[in-house]
Short mmCIF file of N, CA and C in Angstrom, two decimals:
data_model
loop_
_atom_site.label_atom_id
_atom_site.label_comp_id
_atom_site.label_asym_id
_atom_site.label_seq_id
_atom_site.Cartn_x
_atom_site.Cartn_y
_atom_site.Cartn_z
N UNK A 1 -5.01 -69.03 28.14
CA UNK A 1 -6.39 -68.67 28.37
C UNK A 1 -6.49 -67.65 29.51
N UNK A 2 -5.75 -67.79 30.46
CA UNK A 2 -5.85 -66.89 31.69
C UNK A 2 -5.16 -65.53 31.42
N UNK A 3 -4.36 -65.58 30.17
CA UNK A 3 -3.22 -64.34 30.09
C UNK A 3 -4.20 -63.65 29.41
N UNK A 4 -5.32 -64.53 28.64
CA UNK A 4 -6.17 -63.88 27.34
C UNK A 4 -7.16 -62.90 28.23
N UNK A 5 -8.05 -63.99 28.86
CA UNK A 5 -8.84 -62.94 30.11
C UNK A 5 -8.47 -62.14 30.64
N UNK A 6 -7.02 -61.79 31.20
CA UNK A 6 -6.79 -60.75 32.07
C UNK A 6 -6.36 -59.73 31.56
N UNK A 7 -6.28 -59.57 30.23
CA UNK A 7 -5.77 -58.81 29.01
C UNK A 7 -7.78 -58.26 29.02
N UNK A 8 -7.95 -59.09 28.73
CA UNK A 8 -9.62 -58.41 28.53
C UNK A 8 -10.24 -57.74 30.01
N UNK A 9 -9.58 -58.54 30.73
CA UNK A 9 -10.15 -57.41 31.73
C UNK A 9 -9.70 -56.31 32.22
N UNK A 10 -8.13 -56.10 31.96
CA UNK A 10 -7.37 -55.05 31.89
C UNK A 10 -8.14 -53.50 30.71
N UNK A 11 -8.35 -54.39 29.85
CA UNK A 11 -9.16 -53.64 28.34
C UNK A 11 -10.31 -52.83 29.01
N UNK A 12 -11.00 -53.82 29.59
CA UNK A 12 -12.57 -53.43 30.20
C UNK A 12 -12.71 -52.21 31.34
N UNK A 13 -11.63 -52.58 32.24
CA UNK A 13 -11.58 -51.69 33.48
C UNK A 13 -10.56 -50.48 33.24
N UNK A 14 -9.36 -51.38 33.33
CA UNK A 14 -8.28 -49.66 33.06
C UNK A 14 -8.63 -48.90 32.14
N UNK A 15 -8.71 -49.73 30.81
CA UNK A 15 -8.51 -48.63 29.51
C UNK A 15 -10.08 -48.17 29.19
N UNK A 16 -10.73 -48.69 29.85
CA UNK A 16 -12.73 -48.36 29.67
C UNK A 16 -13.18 -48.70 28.38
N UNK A 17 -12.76 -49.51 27.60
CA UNK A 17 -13.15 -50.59 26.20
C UNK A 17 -14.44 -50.59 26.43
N UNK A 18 -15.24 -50.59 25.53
CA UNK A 18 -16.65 -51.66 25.56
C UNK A 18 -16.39 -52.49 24.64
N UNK A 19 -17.42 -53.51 24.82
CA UNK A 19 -17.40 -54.63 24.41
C UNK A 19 -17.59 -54.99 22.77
N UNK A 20 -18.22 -53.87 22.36
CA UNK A 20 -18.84 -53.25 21.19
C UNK A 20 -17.26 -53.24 20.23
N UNK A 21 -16.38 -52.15 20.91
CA UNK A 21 -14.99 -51.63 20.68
C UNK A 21 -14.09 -52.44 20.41
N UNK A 22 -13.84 -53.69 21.08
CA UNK A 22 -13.24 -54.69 21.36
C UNK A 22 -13.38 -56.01 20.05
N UNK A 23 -14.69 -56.20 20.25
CA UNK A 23 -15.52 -56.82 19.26
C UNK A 23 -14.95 -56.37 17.53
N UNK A 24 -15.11 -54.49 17.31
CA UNK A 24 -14.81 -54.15 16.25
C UNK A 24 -13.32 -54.27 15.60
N UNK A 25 -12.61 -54.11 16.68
CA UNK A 25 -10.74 -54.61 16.75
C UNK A 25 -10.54 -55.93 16.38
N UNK A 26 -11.38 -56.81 16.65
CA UNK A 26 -10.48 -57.94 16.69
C UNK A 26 -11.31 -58.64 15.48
N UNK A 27 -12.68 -58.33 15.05
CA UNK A 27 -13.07 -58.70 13.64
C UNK A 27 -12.16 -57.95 12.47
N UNK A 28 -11.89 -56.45 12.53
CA UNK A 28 -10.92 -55.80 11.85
C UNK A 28 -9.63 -56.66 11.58
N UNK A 29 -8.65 -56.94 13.04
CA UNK A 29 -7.39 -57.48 12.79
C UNK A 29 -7.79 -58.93 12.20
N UNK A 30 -8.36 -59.22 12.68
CA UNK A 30 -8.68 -60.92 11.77
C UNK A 30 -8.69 -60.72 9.99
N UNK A 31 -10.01 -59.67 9.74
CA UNK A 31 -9.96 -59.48 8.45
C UNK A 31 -8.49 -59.15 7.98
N UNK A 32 -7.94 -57.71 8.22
CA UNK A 32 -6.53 -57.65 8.04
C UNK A 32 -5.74 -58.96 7.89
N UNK A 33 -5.60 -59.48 8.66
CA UNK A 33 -4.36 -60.50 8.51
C UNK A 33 -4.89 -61.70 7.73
N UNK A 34 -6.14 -61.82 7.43
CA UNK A 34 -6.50 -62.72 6.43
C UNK A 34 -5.91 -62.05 5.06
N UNK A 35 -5.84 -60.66 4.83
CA UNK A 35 -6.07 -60.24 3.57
C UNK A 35 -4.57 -59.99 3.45
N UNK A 36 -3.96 -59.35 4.47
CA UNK A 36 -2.80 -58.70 4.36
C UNK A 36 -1.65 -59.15 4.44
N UNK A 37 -1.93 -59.81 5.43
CA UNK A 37 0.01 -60.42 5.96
C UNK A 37 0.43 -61.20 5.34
N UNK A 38 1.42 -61.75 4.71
CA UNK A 38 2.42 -63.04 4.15
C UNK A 38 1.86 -63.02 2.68
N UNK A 39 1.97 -63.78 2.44
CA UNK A 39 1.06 -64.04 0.47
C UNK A 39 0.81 -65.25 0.42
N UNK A 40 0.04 -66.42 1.61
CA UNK A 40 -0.34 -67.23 1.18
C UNK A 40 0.41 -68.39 0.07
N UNK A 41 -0.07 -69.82 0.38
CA UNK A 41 0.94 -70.73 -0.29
C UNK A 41 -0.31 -71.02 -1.45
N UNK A 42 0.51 -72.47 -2.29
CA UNK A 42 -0.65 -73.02 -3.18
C UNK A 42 -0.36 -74.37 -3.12
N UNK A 43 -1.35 -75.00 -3.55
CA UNK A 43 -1.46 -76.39 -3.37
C UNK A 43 -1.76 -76.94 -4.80
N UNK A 44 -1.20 -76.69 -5.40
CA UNK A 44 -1.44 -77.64 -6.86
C UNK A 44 -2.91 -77.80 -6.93
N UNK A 45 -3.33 -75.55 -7.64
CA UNK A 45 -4.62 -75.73 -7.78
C UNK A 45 -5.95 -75.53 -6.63
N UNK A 46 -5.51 -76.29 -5.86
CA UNK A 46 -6.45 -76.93 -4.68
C UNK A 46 -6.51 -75.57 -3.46
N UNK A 47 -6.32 -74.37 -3.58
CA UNK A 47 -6.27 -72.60 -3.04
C UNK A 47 -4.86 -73.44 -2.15
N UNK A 48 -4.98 -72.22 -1.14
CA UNK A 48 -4.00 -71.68 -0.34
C UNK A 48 -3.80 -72.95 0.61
N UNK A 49 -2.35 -73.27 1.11
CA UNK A 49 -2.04 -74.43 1.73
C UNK A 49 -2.48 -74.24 2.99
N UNK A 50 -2.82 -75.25 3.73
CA UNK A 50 -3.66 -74.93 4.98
C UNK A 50 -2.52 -74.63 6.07
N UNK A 51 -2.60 -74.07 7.16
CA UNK A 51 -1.30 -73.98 8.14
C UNK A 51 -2.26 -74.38 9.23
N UNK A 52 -1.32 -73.94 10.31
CA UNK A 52 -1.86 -74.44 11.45
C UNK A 52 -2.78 -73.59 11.83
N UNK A 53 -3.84 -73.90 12.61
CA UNK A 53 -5.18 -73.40 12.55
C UNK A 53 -5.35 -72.36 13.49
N UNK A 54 -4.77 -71.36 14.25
CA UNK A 54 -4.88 -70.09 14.73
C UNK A 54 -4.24 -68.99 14.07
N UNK A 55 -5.00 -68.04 13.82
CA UNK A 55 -5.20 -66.79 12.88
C UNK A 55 -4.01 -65.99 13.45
N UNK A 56 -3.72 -65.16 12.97
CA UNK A 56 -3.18 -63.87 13.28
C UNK A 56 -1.47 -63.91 13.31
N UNK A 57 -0.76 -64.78 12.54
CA UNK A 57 0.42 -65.26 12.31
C UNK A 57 0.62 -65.02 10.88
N UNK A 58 2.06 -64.25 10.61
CA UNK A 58 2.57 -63.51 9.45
C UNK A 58 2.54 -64.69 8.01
N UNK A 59 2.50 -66.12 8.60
CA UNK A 59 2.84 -66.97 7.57
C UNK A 59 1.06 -67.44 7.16
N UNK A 60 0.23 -66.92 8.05
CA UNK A 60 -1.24 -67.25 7.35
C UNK A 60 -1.98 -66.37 7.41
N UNK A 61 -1.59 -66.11 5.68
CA UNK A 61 -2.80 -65.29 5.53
C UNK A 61 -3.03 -65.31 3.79
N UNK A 62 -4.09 -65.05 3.38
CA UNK A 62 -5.13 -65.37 2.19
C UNK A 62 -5.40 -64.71 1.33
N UNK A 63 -4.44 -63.60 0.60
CA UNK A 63 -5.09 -62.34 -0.20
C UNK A 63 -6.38 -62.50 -1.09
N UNK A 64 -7.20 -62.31 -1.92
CA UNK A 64 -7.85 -62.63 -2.82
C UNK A 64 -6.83 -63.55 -4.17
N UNK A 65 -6.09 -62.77 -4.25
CA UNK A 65 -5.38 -63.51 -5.20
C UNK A 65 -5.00 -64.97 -5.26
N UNK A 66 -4.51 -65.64 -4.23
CA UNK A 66 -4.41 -66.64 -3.75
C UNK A 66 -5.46 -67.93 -3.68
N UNK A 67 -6.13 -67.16 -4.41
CA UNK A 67 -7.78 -67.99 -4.53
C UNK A 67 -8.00 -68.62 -5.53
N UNK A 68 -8.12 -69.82 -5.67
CA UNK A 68 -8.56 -70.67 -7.51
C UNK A 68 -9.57 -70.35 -8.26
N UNK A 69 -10.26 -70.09 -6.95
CA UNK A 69 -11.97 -69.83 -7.81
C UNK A 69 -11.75 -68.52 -8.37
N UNK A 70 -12.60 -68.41 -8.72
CA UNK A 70 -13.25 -66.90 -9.58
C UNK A 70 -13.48 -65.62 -8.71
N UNK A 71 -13.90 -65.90 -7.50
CA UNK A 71 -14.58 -65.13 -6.44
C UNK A 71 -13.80 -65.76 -5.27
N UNK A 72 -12.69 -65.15 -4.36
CA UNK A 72 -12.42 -65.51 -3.51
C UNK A 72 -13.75 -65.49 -1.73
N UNK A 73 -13.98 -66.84 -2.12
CA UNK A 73 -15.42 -66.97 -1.42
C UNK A 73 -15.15 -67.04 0.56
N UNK A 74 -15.43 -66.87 1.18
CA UNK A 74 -15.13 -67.33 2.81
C UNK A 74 -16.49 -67.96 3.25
N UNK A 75 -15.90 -68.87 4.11
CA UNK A 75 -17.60 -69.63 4.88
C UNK A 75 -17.20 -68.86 6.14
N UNK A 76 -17.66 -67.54 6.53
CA UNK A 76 -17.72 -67.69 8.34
C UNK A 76 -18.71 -68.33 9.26
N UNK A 77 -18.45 -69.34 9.69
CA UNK A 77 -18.88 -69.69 11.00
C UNK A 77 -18.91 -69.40 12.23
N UNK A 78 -20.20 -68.75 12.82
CA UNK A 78 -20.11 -68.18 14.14
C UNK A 78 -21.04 -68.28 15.16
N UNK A 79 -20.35 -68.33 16.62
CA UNK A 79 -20.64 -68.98 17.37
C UNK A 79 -22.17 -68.05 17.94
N UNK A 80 -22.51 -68.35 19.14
CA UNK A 80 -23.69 -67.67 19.99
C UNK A 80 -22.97 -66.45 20.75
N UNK A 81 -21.74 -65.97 21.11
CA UNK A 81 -20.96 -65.52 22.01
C UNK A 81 -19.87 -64.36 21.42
N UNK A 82 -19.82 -63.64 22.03
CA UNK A 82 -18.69 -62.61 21.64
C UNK A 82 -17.52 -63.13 20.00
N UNK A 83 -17.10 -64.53 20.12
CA UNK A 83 -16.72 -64.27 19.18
C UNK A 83 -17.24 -64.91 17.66
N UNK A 84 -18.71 -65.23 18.38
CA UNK A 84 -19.38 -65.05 17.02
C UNK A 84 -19.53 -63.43 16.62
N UNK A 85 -20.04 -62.69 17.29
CA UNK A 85 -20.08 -61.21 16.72
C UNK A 85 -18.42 -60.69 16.24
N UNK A 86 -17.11 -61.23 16.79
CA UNK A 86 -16.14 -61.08 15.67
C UNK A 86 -16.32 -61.24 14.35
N UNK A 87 -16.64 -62.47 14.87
CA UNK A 87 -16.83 -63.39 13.08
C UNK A 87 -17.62 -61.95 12.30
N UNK A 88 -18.71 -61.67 12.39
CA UNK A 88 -19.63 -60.61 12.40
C UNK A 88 -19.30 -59.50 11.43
N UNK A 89 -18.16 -59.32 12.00
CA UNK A 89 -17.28 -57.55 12.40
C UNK A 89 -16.53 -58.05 11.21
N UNK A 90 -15.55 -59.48 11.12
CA UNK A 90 -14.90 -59.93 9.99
C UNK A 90 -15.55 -60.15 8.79
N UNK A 91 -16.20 -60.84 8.72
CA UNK A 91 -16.83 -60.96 7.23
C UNK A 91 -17.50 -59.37 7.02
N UNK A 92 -17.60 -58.49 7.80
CA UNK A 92 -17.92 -57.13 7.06
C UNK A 92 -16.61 -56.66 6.28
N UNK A 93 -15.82 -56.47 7.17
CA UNK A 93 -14.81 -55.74 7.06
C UNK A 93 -14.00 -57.13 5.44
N UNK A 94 -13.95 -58.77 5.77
CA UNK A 94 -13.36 -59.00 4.45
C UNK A 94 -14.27 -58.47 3.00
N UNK A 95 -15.78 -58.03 3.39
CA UNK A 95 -16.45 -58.03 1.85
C UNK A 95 -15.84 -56.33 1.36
N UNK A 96 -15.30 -55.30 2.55
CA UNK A 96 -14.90 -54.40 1.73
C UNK A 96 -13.60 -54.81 1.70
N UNK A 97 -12.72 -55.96 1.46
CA UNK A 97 -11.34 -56.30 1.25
C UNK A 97 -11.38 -56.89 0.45
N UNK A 98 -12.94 -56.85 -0.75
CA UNK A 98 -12.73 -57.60 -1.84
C UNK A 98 -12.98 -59.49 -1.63
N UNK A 99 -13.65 -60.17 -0.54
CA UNK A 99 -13.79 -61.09 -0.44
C UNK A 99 -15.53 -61.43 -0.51
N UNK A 100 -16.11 -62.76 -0.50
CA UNK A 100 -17.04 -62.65 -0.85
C UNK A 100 -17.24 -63.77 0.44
N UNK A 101 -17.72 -63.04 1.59
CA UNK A 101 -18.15 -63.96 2.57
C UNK A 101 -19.34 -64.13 2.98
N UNK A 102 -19.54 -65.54 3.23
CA UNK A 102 -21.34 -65.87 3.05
C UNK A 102 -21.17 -66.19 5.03
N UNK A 103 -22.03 -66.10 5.64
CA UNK A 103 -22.21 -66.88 7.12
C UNK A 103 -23.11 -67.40 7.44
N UNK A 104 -22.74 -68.02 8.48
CA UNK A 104 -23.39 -69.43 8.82
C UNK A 104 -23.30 -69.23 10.23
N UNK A 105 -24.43 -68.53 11.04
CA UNK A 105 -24.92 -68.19 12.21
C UNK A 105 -25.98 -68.59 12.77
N UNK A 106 -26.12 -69.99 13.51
CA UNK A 106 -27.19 -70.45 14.13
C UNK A 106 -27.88 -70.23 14.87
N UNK A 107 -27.06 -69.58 16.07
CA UNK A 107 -27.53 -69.40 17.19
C UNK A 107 -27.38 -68.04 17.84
N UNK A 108 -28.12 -66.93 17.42
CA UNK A 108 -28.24 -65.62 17.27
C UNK A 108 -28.98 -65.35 18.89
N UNK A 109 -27.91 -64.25 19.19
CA UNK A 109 -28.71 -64.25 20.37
C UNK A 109 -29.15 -62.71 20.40
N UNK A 110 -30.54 -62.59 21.21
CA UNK A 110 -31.56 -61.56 21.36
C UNK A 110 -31.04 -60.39 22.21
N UNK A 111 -29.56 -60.03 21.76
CA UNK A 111 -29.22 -58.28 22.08
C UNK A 111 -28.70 -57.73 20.84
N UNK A 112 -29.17 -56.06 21.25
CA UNK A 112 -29.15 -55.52 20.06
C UNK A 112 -27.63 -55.25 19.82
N UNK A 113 -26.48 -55.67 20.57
CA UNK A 113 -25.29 -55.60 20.02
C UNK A 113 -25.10 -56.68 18.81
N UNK A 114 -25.49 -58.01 18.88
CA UNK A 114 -25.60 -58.98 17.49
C UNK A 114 -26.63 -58.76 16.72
N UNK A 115 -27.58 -58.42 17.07
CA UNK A 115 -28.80 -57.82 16.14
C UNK A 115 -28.06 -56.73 14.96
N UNK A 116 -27.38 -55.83 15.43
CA UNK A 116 -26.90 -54.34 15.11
C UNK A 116 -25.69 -55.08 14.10
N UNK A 117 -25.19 -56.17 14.42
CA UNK A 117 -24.00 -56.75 13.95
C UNK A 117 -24.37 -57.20 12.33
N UNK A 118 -25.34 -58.28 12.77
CA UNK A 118 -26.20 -58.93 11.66
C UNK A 118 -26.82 -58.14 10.87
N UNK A 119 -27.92 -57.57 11.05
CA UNK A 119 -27.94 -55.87 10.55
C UNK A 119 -26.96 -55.56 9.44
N UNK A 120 -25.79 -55.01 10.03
CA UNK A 120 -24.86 -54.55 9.04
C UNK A 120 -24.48 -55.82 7.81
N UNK A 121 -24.52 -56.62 8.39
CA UNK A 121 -23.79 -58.09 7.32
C UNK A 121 -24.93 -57.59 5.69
N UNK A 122 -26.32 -58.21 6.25
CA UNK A 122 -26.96 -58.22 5.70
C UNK A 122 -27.40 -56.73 4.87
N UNK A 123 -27.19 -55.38 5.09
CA UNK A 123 -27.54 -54.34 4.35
C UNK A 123 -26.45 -54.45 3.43
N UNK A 124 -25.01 -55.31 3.47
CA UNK A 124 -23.93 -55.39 2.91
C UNK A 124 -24.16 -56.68 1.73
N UNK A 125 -25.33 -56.90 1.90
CA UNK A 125 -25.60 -58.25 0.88
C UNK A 125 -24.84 -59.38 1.60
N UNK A 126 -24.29 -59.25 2.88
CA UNK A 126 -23.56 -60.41 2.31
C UNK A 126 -24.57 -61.72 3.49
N UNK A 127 -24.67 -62.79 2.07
CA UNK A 127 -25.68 -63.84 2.66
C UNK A 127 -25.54 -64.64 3.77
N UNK A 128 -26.76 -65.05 4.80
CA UNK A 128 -26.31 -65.99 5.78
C UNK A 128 -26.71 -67.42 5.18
N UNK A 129 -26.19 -68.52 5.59
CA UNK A 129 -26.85 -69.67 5.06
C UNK A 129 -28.10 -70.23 6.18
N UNK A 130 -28.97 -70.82 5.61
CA UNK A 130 -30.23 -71.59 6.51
C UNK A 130 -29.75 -72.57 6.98
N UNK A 131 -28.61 -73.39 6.53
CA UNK A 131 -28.39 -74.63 7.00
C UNK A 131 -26.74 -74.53 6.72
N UNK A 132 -26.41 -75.22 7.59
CA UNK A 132 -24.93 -75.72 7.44
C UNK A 132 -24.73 -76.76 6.51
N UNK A 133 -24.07 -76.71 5.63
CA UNK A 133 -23.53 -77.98 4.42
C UNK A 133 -22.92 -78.92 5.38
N UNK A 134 -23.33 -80.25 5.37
CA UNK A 134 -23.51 -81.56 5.88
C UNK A 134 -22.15 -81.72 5.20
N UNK A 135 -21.55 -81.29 4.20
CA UNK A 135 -20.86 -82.56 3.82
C UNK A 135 -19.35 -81.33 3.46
N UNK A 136 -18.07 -82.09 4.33
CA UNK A 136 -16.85 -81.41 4.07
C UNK A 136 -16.59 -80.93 2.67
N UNK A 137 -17.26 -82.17 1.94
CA UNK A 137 -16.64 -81.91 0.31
C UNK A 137 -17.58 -80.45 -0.40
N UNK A 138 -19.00 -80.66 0.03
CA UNK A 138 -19.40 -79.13 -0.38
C UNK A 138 -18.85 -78.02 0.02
N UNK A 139 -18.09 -77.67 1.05
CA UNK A 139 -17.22 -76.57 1.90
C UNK A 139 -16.37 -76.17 0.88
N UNK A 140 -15.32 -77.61 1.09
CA UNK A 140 -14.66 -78.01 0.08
C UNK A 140 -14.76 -77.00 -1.62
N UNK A 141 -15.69 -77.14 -1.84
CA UNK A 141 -15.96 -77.04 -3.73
C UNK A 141 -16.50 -75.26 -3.19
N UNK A 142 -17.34 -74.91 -2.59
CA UNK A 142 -17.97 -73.42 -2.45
C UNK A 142 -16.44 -72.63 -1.86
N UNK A 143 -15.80 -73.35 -1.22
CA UNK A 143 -15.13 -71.71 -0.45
C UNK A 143 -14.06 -71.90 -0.38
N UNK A 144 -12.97 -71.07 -0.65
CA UNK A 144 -11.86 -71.30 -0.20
C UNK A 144 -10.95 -70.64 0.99
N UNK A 145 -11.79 -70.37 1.90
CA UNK A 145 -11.45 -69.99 3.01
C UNK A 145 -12.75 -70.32 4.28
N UNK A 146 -12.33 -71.30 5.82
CA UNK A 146 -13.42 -70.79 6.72
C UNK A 146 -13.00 -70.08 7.39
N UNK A 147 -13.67 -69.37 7.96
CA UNK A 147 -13.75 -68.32 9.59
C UNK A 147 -14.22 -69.09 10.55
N UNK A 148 -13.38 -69.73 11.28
CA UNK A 148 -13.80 -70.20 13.01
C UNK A 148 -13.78 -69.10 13.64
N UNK A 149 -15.04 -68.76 13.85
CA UNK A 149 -15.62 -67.76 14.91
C UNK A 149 -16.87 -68.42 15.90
N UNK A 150 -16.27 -69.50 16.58
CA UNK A 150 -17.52 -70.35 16.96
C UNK A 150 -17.59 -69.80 18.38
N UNK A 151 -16.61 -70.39 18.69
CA UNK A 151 -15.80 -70.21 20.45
C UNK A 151 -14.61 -69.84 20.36
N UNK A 152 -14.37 -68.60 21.33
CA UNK A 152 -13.21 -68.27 21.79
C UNK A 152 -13.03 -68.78 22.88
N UNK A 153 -11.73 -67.99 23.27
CA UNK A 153 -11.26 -68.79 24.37
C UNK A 153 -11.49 -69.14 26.09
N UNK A 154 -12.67 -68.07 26.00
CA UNK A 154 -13.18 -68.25 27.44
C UNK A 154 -13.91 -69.41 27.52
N UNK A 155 -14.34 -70.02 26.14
CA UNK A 155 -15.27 -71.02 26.23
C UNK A 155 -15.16 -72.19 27.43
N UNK A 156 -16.13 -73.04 27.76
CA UNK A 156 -16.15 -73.79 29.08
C UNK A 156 -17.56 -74.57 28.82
N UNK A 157 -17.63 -75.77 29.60
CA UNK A 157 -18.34 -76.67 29.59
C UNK A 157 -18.41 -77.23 27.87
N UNK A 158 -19.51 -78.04 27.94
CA UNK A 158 -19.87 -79.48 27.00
C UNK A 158 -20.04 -78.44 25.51
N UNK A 159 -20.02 -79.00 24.26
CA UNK A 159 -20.23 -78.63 22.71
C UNK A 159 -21.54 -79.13 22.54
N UNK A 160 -22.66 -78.36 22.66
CA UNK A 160 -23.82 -78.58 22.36
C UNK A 160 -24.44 -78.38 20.52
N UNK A 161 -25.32 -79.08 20.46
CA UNK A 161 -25.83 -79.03 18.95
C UNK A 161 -26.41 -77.63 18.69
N UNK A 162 -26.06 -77.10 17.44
CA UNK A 162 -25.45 -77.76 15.96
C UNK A 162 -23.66 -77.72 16.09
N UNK A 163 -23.56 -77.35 17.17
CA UNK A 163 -22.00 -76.49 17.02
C UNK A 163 -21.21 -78.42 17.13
N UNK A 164 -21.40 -79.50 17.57
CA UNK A 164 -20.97 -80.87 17.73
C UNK A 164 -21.06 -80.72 16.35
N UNK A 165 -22.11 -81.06 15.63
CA UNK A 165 -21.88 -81.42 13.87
C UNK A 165 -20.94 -80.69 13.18
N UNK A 166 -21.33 -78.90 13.39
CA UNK A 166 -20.37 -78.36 12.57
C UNK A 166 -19.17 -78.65 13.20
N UNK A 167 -18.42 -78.64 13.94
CA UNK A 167 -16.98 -78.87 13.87
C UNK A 167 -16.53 -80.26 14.02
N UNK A 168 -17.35 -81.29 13.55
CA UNK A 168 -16.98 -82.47 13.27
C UNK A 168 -17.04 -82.47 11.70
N UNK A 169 -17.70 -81.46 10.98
CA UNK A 169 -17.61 -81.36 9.51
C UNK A 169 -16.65 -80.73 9.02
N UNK A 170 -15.85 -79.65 10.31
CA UNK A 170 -15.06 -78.73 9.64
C UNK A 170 -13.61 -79.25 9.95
N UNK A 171 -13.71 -80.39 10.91
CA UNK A 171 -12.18 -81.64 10.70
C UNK A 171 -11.85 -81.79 9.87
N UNK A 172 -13.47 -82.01 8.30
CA UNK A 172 -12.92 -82.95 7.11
C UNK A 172 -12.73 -82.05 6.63
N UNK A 173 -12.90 -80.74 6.42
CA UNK A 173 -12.69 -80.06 5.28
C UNK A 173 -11.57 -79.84 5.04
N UNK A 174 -10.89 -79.72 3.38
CA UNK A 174 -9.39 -79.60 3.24
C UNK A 174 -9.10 -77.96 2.75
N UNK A 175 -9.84 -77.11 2.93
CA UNK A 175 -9.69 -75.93 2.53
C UNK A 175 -8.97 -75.20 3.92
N UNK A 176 -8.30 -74.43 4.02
CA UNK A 176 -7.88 -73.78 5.49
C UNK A 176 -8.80 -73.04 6.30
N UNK A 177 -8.61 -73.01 7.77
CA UNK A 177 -9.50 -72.52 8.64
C UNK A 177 -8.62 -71.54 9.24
N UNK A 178 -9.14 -70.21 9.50
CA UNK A 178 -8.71 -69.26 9.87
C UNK A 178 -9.44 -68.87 11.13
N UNK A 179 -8.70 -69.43 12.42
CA UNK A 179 -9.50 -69.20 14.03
C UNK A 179 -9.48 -67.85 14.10
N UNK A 180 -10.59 -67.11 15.34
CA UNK A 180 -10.39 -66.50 16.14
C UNK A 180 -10.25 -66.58 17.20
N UNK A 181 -9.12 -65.81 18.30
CA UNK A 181 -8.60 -66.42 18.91
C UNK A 181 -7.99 -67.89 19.17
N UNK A 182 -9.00 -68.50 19.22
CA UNK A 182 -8.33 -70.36 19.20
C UNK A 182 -9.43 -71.05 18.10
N UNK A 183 -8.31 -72.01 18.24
CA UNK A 183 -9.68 -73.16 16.92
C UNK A 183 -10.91 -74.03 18.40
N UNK A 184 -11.80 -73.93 17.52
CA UNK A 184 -12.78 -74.16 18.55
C UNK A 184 -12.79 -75.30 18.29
N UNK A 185 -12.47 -76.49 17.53
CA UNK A 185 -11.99 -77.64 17.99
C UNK A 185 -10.87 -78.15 18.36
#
């Protein structure tokens, strides 16, 4: 966590990053390595075998092909905070990689950098949901891929509601979760 921050603040000050810039990199490499790297396992049917739950490792990743359904579908979930606007940047960048990602963004916050984010999702068709699916097994049956984009890793203090429910729903789910930066549970 401390190597992660000082990497970002190295980004911010030496190399003069904005946050905007940063944001667009790391929704990009997420999409990438969902789509690109390794070829994904199978589970008798049941999509791609789940691995261990932080992204950006050669042995997990999800092509479309790799998908049971018809429509290789993604649930992104994203947080109030920088790496909800990953999440953001990712599900743009997977719907031109041929994926069909719906999101699930509660807690939208009032700058026009996530405004501008959301914005783009939506001129892209691609849908947000009103409510989070209550139940692992609907996750389950709609998608075969999530996006943990809740909390990254600067995160700190208590898991306030809705974000307590959703990642007590996204324990049960048996479909794989693809973090950014860390699994936010």
């Amino acid at each position: 966590q401390e190597e992660a921050q000082a990497i970002d603040q190295e980004l911010f000050t030496h190399y003069q990053f904005s946050v905007d810039q940063l944001m667009e990199l790391a929704g990009l490499s997420c999409a990438t390595a969902i789509a690109k790297v390794g070829t994904g396992g199978g589970r008798g049917g049941q999509g791609p075998a789940r691995p261990p739950a932080s992204l950006c490792a050669p042995h997990q990743a999800y092509p479309p092909s790799s998908f049971t359904t018809s429509q290789p579908t993604v649930l992104v979930v994203c947080g109030p905070g920088n790496n909800g606007g990953d999440g953001l940047v990712c599900a743009r960048h997977l719907k031109m990689f041929g994926y069909e990602p719906t999101v699930y963004y509660p807690k939208r916050p009032n700058k026009p950098l996530f405004e501008g984010l959301t914005t783009q999702c939506q001129k892209m068709d691609i849908p947000f949901l009103p409510e989070f699916p209550a139940e692992a097994a609907l996750i389950d049956e709609l998608y075969g891929l999530v996006v943990d984009a809740i909390f990254g890793f600067s995160f700190k203090g208590a898991v306030r509601e809705p974000f307590g429910s959703i990642l007590s729903t996204l324990e049960r789910v048996t479909v794989p979760i693809a973090s950014i930066d860390i699994p936010s549970g």
